[in-house]
C-alpha atoms as one frame of an Amber mdcrd trajectory, in Angstrom:
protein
 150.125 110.173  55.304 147.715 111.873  57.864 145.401 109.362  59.720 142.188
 110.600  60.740 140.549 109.838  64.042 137.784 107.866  62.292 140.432 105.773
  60.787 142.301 105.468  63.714 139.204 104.220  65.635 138.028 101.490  62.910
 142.146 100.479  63.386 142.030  99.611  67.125 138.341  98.424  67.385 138.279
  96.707  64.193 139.746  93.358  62.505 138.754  93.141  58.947 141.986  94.867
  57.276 145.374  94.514  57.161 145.954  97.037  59.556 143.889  96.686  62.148
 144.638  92.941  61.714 148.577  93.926  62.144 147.078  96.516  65.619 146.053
  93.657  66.937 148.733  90.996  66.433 151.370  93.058  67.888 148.997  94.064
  71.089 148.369  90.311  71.464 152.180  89.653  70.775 152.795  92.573  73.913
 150.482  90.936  75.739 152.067  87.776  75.488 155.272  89.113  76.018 154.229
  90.990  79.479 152.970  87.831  81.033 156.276  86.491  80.284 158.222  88.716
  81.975 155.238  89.035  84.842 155.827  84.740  85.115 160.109  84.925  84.814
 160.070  87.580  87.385 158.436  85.348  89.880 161.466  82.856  89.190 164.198
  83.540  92.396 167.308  82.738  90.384 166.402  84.783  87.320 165.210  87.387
  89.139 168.835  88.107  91.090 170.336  88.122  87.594 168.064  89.977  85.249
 165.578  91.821  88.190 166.296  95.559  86.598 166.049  94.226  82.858 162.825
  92.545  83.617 161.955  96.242  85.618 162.693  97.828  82.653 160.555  95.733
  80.376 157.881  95.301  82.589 157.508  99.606  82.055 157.764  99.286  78.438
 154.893  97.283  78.193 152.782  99.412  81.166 153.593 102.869  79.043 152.650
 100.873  75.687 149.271  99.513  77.440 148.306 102.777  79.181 148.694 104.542
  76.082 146.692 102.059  74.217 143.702 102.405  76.785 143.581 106.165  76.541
 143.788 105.941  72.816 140.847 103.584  73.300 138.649 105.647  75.604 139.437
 108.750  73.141 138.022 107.165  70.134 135.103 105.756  71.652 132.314 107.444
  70.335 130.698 106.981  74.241 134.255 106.786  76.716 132.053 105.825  79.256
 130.451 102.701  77.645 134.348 101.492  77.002 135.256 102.366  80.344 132.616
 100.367  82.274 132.669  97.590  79.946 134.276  94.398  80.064 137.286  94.557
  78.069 137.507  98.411  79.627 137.962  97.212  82.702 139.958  93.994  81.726
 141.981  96.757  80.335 141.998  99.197  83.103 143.149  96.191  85.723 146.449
  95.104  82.634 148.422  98.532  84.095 147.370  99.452  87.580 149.279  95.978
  88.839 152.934  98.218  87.849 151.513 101.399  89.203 150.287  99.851  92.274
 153.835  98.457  93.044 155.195 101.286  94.277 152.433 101.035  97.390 152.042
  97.529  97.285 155.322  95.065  97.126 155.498  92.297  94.546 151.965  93.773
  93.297 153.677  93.785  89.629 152.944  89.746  89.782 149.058  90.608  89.136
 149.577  91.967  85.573 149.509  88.435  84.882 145.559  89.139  84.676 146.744
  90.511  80.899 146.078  87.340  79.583 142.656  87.977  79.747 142.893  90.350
  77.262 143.678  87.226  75.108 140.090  87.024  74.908 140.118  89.589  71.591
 141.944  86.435  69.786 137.861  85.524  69.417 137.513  88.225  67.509 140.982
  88.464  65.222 140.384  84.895  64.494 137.081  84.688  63.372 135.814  82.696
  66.194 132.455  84.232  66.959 130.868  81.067  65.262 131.890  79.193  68.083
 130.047  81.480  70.622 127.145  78.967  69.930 128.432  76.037  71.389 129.152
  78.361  74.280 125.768  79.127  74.625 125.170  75.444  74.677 127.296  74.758
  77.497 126.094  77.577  79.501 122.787  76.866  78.989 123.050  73.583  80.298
 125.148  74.566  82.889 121.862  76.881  83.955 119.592  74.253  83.611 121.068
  71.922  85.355 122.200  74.374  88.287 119.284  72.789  90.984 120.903  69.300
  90.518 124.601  70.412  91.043 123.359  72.593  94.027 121.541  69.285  95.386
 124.222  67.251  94.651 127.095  69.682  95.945 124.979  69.670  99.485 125.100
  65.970  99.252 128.934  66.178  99.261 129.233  68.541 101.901 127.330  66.362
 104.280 129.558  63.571 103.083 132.333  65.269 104.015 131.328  66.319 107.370
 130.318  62.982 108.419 133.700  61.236 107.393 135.495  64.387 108.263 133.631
  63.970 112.009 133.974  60.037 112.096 137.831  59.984 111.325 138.496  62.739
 114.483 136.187  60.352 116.602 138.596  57.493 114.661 142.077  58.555 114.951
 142.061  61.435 117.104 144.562  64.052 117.263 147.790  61.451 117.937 147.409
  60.662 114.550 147.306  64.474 112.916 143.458  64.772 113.215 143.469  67.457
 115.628 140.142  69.117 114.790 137.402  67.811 112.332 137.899  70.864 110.074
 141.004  68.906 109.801 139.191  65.801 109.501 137.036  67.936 106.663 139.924
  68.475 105.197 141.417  65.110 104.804 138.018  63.897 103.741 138.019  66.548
 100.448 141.280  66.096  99.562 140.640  61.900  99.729 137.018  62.225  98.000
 138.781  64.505  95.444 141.391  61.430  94.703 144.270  64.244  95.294 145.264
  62.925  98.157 148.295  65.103  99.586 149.421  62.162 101.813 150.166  65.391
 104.877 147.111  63.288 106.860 147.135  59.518 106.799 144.945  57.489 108.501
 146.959  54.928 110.943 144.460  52.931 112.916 142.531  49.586 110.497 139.246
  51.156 111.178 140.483  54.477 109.888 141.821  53.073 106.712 138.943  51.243
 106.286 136.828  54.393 106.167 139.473  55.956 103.986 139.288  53.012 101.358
 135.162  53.496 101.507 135.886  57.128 100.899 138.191  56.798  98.212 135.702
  54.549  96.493 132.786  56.759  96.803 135.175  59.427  95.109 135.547  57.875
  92.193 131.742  57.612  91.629 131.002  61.084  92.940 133.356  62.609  89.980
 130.839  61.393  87.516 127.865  62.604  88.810 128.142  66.268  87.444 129.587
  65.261  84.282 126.412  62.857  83.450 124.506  66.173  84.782 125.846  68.507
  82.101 125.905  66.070  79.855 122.255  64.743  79.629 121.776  68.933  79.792
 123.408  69.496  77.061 121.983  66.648  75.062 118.591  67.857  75.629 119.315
  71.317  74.819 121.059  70.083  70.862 117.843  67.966  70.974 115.832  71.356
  71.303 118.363  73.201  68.592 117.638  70.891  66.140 113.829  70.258  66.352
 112.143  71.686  63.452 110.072  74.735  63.891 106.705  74.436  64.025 104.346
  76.933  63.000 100.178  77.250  62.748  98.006  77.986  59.741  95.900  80.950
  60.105  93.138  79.369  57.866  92.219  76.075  59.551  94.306  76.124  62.632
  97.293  73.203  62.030  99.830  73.822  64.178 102.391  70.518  63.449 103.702
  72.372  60.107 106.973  72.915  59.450 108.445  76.533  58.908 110.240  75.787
  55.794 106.426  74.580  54.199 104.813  76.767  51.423 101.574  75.267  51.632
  99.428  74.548  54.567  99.346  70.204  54.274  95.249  69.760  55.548  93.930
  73.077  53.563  96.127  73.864  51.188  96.895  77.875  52.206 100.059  79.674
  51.260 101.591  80.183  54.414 102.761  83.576  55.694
């Protein structure tokens, strides 16, 4: 059975029949696969016993890929659109990690940036109708960008007062040998990680650290009630009903879905 190129193309680009569905399954099944090997590799002990198996898959997958994105820039009715977009590139960057390794040592590790190419699991699965709650959350995120800004400054000077105030403190005796260090200590404490590498010693110093570890706690909810009351308002704005104006008598409170204007009683456009 001969397979034309315009077949060929609605196969790889496409997802709405069995065998484009089937393309894209196995390339997200090779994909998965690739990162696999990309993650055992990394693994000492499995890589003294199965290094040139792993080699050899690892080139399996990089000659399956790089014929995949020449197919794709051949069927692209404009190459240079695919090229230079997103997924082109996303693309481009899954098999120049194994090319680059013979220049660059353990540069084989990056084709781990494959799994972005997970990203066309949106579009096998039908998940576009979820790109509007995306839009949600970025929107907020935009709107509220001037308050995270203020608030991020707000940290920073937090942080470079404590980080200043336990050098002055503890001093380098105690493993504050700088206050980048002391910058340091205060992130990781605000943060609640707390590594435990730096450890206040002195009762002053701990009492600064118990302050800062306090102040942490509150500090993690700022943002959140940021984005949140964001993305309240902007559902609140979704799901407002449209308003529209009569041409006859000028109204301008009535409601898109209306037939009839409610104070003159015009069909509405």
């Amino acid at each position: 059975m001969k397979i034309t190129k315009k077949r060929l193309a609605h196969i790889v680009f496409e997802s709405d029949d069995w065998a484009s569905k089937m393309f894209d399954i196995v390339l997200l099944f090779l994909i998965l696969g690739s990162i696999l090997v990309a993650i055992l590799d990394s693994v000492a002990s499995l890589r003294s016993s199965y290094g040139d198996f792993f080699i050899w898959l690892e080139w399996i997958f990089t000659a399956l890929f790089t014929v995949e994105y020449f197919l794709r820039v051949w069927l692209s009715r404009k190459p240079q659109g695919y090229i230079f977009s997103f997924y082109g590139i996303v693309d481009l960057l899954a098999i120049l990690p194994s090319y680059l390794s013979f220049f660059v040592v353990n540069s084989q590790l990056l084709t781990v940036v494959r799994a972005l190419r997970l990203l066309r699991v949106i579009r096998i699965l039908k998940l576009g109708r979820y790109v509007t709650e995306a839009e949600y959350l970025q929107r907020s995120l935009r709107a509220s960008s001037h308050k995270i800004m203020i608030f991020i400054g707000f940290v920073v000077t937090i942080v470079l007062i404590m980080g200043t105030l336990m050098f002055i403190i503890e001093g380098p005796e105690h493993g504050f040998t700088s206050i980048p260090v002391g910058m340091y200590w205060a992130i990781v404490t605000l943060t609640t990680v707390g590594f435990g590498d730096i450890t206040p010693s002195t009762p002053l110093g701990q009492f600064v650290s118990s302050i800062i570890m306090l102040m942490g706690y509150a500090i993690i909810a700022v943002p959140t009630g940021i984005v949140s009351t964001e993305m309240a308002s902007q559902r609140r704005k979704a799901d407002a009903p449209k308003l529209v104006r009569c041409t006859n008598c000028g109204k301008d409170d009535l409601k898109i879905a209306d037939n009839f204007c409610s104070n003159c009683g015009v069909k509405l456009p």
